[in-house]
mmCIF file of C-alpha atoms in Angstrom:
data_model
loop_
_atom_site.group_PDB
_atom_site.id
_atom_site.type_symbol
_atom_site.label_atom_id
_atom_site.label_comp_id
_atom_site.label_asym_id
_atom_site.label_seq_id
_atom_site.Cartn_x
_atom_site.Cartn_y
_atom_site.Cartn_z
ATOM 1 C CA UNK A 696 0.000 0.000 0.000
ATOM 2 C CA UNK A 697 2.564 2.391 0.756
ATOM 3 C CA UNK A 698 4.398 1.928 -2.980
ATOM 4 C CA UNK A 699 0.770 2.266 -4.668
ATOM 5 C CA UNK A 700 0.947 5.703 -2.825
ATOM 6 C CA UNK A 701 4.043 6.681 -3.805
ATOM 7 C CA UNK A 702 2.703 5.772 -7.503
ATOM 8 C CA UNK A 703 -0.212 7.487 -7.499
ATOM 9 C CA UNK A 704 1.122 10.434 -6.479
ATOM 10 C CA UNK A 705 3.994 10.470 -8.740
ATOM 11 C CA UNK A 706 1.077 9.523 -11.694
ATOM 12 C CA UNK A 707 -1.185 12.843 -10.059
ATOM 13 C CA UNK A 708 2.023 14.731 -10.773
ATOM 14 C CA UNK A 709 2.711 13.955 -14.143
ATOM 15 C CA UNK A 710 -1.154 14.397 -15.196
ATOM 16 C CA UNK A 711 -0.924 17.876 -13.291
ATOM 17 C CA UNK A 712 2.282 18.273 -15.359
ATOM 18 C CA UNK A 713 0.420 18.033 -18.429
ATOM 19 C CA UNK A 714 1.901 17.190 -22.446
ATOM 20 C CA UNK A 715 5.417 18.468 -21.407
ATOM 21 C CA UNK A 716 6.015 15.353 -18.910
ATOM 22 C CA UNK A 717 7.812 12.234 -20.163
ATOM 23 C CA UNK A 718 6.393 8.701 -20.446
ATOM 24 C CA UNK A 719 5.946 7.327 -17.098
ATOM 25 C CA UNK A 720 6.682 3.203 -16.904
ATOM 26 C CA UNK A 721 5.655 1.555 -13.952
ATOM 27 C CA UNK A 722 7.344 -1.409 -12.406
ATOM 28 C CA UNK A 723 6.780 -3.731 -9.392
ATOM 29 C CA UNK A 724 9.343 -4.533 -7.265
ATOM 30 C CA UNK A 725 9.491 -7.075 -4.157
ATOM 31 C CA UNK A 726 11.195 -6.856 -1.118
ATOM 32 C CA UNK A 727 14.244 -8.643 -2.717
ATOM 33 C CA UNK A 728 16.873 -5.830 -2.683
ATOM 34 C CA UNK A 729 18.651 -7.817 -5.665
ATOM 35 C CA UNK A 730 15.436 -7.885 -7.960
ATOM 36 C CA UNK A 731 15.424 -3.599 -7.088
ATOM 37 C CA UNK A 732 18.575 -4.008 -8.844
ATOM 38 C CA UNK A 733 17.367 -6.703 -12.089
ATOM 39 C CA UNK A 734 14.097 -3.799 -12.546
ATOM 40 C CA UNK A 735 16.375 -0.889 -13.120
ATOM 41 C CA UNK A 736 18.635 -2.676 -15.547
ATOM 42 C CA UNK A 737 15.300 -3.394 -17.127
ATOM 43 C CA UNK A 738 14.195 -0.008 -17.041
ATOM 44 C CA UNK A 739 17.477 1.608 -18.372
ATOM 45 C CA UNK A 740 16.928 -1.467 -21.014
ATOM 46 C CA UNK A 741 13.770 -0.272 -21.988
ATOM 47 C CA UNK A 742 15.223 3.473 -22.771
ATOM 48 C CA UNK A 743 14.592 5.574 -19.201
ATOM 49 C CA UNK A 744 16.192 8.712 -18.990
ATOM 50 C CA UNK A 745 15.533 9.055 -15.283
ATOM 51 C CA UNK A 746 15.105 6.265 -12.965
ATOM 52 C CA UNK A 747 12.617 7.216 -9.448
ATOM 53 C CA UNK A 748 13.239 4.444 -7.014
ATOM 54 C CA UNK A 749 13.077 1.731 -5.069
ATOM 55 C CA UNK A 750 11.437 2.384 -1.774
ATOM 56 C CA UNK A 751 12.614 0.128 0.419
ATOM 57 C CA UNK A 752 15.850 0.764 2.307
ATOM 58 C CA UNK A 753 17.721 -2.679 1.705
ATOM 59 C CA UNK A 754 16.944 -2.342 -2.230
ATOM 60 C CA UNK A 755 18.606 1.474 -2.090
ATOM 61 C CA UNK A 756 21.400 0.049 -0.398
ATOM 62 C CA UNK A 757 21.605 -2.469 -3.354
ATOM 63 C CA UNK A 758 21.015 0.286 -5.628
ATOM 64 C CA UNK A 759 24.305 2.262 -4.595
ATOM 65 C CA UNK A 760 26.061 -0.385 -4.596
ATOM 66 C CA UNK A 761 25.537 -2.225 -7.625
ATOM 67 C CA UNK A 762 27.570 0.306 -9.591
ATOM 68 C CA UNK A 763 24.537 0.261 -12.703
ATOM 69 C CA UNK A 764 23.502 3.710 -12.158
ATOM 70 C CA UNK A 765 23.713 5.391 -15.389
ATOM 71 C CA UNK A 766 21.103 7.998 -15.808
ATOM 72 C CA UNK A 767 19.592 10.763 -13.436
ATOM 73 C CA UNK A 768 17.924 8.024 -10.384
ATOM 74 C CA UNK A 769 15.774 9.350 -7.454
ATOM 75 C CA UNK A 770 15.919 6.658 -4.550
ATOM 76 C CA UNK A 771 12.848 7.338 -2.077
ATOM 77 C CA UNK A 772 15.299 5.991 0.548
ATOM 78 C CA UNK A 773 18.132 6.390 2.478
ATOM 79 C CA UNK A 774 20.691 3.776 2.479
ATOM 80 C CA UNK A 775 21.894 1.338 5.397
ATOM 81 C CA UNK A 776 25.346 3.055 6.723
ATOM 82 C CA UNK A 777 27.124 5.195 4.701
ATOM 83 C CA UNK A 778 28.430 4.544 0.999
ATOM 84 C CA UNK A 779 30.845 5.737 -0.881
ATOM 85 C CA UNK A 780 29.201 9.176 -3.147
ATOM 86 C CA UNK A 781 27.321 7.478 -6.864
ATOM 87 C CA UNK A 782 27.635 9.870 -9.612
ATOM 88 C CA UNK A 783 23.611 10.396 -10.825
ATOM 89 C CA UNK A 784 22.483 9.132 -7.744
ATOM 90 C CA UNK A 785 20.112 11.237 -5.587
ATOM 91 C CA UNK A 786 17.743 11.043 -2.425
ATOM 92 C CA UNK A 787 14.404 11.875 -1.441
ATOM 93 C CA UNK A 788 12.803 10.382 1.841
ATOM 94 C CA UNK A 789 10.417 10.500 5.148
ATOM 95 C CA UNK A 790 13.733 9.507 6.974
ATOM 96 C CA UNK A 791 12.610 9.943 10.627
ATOM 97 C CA UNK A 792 15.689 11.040 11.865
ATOM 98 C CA UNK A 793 16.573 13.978 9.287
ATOM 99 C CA UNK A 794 13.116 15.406 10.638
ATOM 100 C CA UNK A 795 13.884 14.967 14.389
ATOM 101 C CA UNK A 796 17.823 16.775 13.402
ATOM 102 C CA UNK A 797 15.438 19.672 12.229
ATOM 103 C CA UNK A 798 12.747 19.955 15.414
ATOM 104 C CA UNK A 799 16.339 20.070 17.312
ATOM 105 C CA UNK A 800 17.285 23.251 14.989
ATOM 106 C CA UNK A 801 13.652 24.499 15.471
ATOM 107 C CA UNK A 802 14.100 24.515 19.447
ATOM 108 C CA UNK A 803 17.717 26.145 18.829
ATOM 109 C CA UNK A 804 16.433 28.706 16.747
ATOM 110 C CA UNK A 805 13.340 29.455 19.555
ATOM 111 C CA UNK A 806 16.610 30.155 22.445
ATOM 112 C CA UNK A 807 15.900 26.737 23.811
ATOM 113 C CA UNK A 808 19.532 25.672 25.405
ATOM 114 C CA UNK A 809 18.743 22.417 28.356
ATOM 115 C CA UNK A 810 16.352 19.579 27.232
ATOM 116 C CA UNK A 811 14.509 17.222 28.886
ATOM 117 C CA UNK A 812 13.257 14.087 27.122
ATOM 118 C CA UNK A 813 10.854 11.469 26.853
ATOM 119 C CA UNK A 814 11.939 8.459 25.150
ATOM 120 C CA UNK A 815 9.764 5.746 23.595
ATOM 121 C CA UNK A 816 10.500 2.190 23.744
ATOM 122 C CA UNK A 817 10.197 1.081 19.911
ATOM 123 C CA UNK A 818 13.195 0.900 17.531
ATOM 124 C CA UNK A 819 11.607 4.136 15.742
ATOM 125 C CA UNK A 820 11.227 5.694 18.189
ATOM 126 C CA UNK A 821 14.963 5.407 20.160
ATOM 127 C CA UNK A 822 16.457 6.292 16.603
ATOM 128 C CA UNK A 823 14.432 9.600 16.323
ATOM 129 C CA UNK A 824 15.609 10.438 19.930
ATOM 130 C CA UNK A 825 18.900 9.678 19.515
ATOM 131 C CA UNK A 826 18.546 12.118 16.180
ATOM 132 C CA UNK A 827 17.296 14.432 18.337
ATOM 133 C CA UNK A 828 19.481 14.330 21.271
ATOM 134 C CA UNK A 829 22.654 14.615 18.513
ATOM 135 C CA UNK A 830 21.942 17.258 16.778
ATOM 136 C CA UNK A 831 20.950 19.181 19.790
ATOM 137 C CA UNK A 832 24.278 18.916 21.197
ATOM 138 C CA UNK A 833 26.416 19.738 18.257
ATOM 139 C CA UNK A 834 24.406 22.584 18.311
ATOM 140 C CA UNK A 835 25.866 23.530 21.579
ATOM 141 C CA UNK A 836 22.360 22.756 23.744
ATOM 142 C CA UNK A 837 22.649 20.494 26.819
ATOM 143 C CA UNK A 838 20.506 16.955 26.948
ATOM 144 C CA UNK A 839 19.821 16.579 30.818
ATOM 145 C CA UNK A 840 18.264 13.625 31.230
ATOM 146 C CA UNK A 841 16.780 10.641 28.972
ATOM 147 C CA UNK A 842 12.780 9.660 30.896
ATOM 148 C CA UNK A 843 11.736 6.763 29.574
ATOM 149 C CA UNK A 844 8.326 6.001 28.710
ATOM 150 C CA UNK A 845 6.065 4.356 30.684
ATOM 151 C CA UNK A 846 2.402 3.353 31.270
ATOM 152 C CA UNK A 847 2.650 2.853 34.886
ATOM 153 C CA UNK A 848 1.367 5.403 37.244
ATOM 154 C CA UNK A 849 4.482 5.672 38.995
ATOM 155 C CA UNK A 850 6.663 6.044 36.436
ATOM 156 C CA UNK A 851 4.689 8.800 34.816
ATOM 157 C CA UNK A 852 4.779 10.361 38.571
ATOM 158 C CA UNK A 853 8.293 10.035 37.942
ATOM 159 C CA UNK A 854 8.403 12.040 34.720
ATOM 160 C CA UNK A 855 6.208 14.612 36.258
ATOM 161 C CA UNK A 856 8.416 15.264 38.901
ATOM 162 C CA UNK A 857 11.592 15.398 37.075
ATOM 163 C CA UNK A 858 10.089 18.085 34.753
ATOM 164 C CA UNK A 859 8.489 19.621 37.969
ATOM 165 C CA UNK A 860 12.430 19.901 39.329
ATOM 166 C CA UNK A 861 13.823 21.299 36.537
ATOM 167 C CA UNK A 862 11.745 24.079 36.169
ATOM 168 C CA UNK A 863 12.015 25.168 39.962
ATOM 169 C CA UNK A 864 15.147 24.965 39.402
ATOM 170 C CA UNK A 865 15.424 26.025 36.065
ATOM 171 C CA UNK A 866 18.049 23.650 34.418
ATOM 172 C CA UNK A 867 15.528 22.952 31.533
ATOM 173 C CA UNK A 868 14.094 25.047 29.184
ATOM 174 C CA UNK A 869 12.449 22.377 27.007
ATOM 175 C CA UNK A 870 11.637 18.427 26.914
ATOM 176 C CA UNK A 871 11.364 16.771 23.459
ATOM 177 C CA UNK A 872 8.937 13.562 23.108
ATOM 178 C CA UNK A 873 9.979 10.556 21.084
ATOM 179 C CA UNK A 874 6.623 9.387 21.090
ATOM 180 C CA UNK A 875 4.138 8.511 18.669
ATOM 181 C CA UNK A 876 0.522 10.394 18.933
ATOM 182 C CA UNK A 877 -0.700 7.536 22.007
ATOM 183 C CA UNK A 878 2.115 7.876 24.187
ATOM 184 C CA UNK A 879 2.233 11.447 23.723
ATOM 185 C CA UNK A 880 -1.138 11.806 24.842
ATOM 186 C CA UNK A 881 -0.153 9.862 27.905
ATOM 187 C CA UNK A 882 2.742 11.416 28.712
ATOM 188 C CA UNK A 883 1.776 15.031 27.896
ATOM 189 C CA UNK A 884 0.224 16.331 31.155
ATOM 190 C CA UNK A 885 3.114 14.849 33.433
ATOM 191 C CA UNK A 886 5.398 17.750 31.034
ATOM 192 C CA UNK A 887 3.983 20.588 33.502
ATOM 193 C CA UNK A 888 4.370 23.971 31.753
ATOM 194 C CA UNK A 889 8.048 23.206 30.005
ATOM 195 C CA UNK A 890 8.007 23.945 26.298
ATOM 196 C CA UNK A 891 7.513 20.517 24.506
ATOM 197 C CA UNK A 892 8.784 19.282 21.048
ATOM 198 C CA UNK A 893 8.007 16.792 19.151
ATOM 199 C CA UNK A 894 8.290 15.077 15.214
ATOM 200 C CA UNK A 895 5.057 14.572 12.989
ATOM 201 C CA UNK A 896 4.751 11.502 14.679
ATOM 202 C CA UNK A 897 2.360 13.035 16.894
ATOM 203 C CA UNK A 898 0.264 14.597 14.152
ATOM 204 C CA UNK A 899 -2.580 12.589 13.262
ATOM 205 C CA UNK A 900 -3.727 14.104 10.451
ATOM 206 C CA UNK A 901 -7.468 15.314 10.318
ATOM 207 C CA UNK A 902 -7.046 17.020 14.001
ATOM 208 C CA UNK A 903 -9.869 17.234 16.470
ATOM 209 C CA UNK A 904 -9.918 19.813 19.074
ATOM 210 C CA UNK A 905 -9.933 16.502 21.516
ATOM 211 C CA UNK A 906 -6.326 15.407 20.388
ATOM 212 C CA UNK A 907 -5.329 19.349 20.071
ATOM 213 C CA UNK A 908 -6.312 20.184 23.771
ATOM 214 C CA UNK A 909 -4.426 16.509 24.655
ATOM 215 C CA UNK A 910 -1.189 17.883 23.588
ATOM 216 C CA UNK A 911 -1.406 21.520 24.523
ATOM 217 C CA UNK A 912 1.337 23.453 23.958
ATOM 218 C CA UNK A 913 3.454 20.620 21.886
ATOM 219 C CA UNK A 914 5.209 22.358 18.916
ATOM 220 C CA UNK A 915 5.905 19.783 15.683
ATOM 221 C CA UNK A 916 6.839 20.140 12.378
ATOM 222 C CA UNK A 917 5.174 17.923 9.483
ATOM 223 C CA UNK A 918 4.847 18.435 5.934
ATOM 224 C CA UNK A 919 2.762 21.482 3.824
ATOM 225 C CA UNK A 920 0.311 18.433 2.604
ATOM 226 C CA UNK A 921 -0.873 18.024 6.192
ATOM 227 C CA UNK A 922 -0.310 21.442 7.684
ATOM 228 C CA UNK A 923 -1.334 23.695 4.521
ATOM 229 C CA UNK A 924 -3.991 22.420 2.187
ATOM 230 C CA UNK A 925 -4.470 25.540 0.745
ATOM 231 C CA UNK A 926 -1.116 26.814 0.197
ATOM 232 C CA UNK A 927 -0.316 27.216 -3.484
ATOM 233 C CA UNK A 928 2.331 24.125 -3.923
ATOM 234 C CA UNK A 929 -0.241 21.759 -2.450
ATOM 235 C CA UNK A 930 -3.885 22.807 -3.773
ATOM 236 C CA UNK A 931 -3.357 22.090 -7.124
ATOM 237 C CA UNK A 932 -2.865 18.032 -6.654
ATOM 238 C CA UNK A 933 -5.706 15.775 -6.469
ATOM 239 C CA UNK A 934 -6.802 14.709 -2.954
ATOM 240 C CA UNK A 935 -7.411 11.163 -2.310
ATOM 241 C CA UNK A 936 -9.309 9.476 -0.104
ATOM 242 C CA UNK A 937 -6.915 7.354 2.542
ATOM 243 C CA UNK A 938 -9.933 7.013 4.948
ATOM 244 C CA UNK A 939 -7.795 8.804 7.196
ATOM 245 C CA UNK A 940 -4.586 7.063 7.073
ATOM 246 C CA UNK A 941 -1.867 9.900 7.689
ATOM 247 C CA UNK A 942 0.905 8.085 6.638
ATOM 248 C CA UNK A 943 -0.540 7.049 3.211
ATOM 249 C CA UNK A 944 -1.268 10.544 2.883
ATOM 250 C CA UNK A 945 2.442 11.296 3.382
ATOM 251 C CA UNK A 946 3.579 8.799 0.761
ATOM 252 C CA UNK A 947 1.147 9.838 -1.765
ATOM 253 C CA UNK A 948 2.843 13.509 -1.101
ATOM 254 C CA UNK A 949 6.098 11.933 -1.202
ATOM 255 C CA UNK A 950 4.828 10.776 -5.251
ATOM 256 C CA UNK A 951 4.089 14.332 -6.076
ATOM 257 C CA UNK A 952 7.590 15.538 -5.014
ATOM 258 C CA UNK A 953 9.499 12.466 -6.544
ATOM 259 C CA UNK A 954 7.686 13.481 -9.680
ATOM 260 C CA UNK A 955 8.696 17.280 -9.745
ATOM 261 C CA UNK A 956 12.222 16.246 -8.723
ATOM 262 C CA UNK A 957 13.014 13.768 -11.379
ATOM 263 C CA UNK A 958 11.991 16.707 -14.173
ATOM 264 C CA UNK A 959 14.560 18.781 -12.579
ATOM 265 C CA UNK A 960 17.228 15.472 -13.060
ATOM 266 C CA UNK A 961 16.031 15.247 -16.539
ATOM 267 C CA UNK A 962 16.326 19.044 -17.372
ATOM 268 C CA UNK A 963 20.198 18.705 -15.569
ATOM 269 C CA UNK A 964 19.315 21.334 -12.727
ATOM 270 C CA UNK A 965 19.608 19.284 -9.507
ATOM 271 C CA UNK A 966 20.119 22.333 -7.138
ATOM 272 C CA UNK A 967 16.793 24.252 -7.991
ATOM 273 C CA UNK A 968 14.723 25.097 -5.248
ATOM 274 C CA UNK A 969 11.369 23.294 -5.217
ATOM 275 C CA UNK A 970 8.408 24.570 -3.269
ATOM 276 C CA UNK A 971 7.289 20.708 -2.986
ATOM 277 C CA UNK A 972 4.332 19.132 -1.008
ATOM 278 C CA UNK A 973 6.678 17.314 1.390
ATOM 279 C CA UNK A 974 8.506 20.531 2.206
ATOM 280 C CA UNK A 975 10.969 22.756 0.622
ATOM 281 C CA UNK A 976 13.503 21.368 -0.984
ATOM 282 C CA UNK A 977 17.311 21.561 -1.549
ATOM 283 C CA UNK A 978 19.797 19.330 -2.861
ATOM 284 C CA UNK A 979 22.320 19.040 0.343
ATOM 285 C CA UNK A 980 26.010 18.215 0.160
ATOM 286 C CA UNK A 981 25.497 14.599 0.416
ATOM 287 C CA UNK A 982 22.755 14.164 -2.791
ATOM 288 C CA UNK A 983 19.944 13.964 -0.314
ATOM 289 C CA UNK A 984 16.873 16.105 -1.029
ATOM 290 C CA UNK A 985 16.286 18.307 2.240
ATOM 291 C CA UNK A 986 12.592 18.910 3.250
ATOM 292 C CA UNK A 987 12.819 21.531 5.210
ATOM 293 C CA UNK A 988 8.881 21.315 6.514
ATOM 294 C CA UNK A 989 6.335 23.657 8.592
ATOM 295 C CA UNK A 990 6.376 24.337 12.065
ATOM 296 C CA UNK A 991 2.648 23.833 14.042
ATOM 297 C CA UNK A 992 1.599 23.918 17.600
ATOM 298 C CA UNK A 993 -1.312 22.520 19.566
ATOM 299 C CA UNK A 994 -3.052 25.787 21.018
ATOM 300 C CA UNK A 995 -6.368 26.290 22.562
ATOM 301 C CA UNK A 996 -7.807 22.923 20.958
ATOM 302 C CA UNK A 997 -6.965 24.297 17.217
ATOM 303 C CA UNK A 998 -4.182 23.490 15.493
ATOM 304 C CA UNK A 999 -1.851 26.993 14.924
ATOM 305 C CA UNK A 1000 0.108 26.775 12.019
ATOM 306 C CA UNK A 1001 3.533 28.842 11.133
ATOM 307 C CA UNK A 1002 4.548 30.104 7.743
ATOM 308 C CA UNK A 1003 7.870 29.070 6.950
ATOM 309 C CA UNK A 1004 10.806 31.354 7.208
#
């Protein structure tokens, strides 16, 4: 489900594109990262000037390392570990952690210096804190303390008065949750009044003023699909019908931008700025596609949403 999304937003794109787009051929592709790397010989075989794909992390790695790259490609991935720089070869993704490295700039940028944080116990959600908690401190903040999450009455007492302690005392100026939109709920009112982060993992989507007056006060960022329906970028796609799925909604967005990007490949201008659906985005040093993506906040039971910068 998540690759039809991708496809039919890339396929929305091109029609929104209109005569000027090329031919679009559509292939499937397993889990096998080594039949990722059998479909793109097949597709440079069959005459593709650009190359979007695969999705899956294991086939990008395959992809980069297969040395076969040989027109503009456009993984929708990040690779496992770092490789060695493929000439052609370029990036787009929902990477988790690149969007917790940017709510850590977001909380620099606000004067935010000492940070509490929540931590969740999934695999996710331990590799967006530890984004988090990096990037922080390179940018010269201070992580205090790591509370982990918990369901237990007593260990939410505990979070409550950790946060309660550092603002009488005023060592922290922030916490950050690594939660996803349940345990945030949860873990929310033991926060006090400190200034809370968090990634779009807490965003569900369609927001009711139930889940907005839950997480009072929590400041996010998420993409302009979600966040600004009627900015220009964004209102001229088709709107489909995920019967509220957020994440499919994300995928389908990440279509529309893989579209628009690999038209840039094909007319040789990598480094143009695109006002995408996902978020702006840049070519950075390392051939990934930055989103950098809109700030919101849970006020008041609404949703507030900030223009970007």
């Amino acid at each position: 489900m998540h690759a039809e999304a991708v496809r039919n937003g890339f396929l929305a794109a091109a029609r929104a594109q209109g005569g000027t787009a090329l031919p679009v051929n559509v292939y499937a592709v397993g889990d096998d990262p080594q039949q990722a790397v059998e479909t793109y010989i097949k597709a440079l075989g069959a005459g593709a000037r650009v190359v979007v794909g695969p999705l899956t992390r294991n086939g990008v790695t395959a992809l980069a390392e297969s040395a076969v790259v040989m027109v503009p490609t456009l993984a929708l991935n990040v690779p496992e570990g770092r490789i060695p720089a493929v000439p052609d070869f370029y990036m787009l993704s929902l990477h988790a952690e690149t969007e917790a490295r940017q709510v850590a700039q977001l909380a620099w940028q606000d004067g935010r210096r000492n940070a509490l944080t929540v931590i969740g116990e999934t695999t996710l959600l331990r590799r967006i804190h530890q984004a988090f908690v990096e990037e922080f401190t390179r940018l010269g903040g201070t992580h205090l303390a790591a509370l982990p999450f918990t369901t237990d009455p007593e260990g939410l007492v505990r979070i409550k008065k950790a946060a309660d302690a550092a603002i009488d005392t005023e060592t922290a100026d922030m916490a950050f949750m690594a939660l996803d939109l349940a345990r945030a709920r949860l873990s929310r009112p033991y926060l006090s009044t400190l200034p809370i982060y968090a990634t779009s993992q807490v965003h569900p989507g369609n927001t009711g003023p139930l889940v907005a007056f839950d997480l009072a006060g929590v400041r996010f960022l998420d993409m302009p699909w979600l966040l600004q329906p009627e900015h220009p970028a964004v209102m001229v796609y088709p709107r489909p019908d995920y019967d509220d799925s957020v994440e499919f909604s994300r995928f389908y967005a990440l279509g529309i931008d893989a579209f628009r990007i690999a038209m840039v490949l094909v007319a040789g201008k990598p480094g143009a700025v695109i006002d995408g659906v996902t978020g702006q985005l840049t070519l950075g040093h390392d051939a990934l596609f930055v989103r950098a993506l809109t700030a919101a906040q849970f006020n008041d039971g609404r949703l507030i949403v900030h223009e970007r910068r």
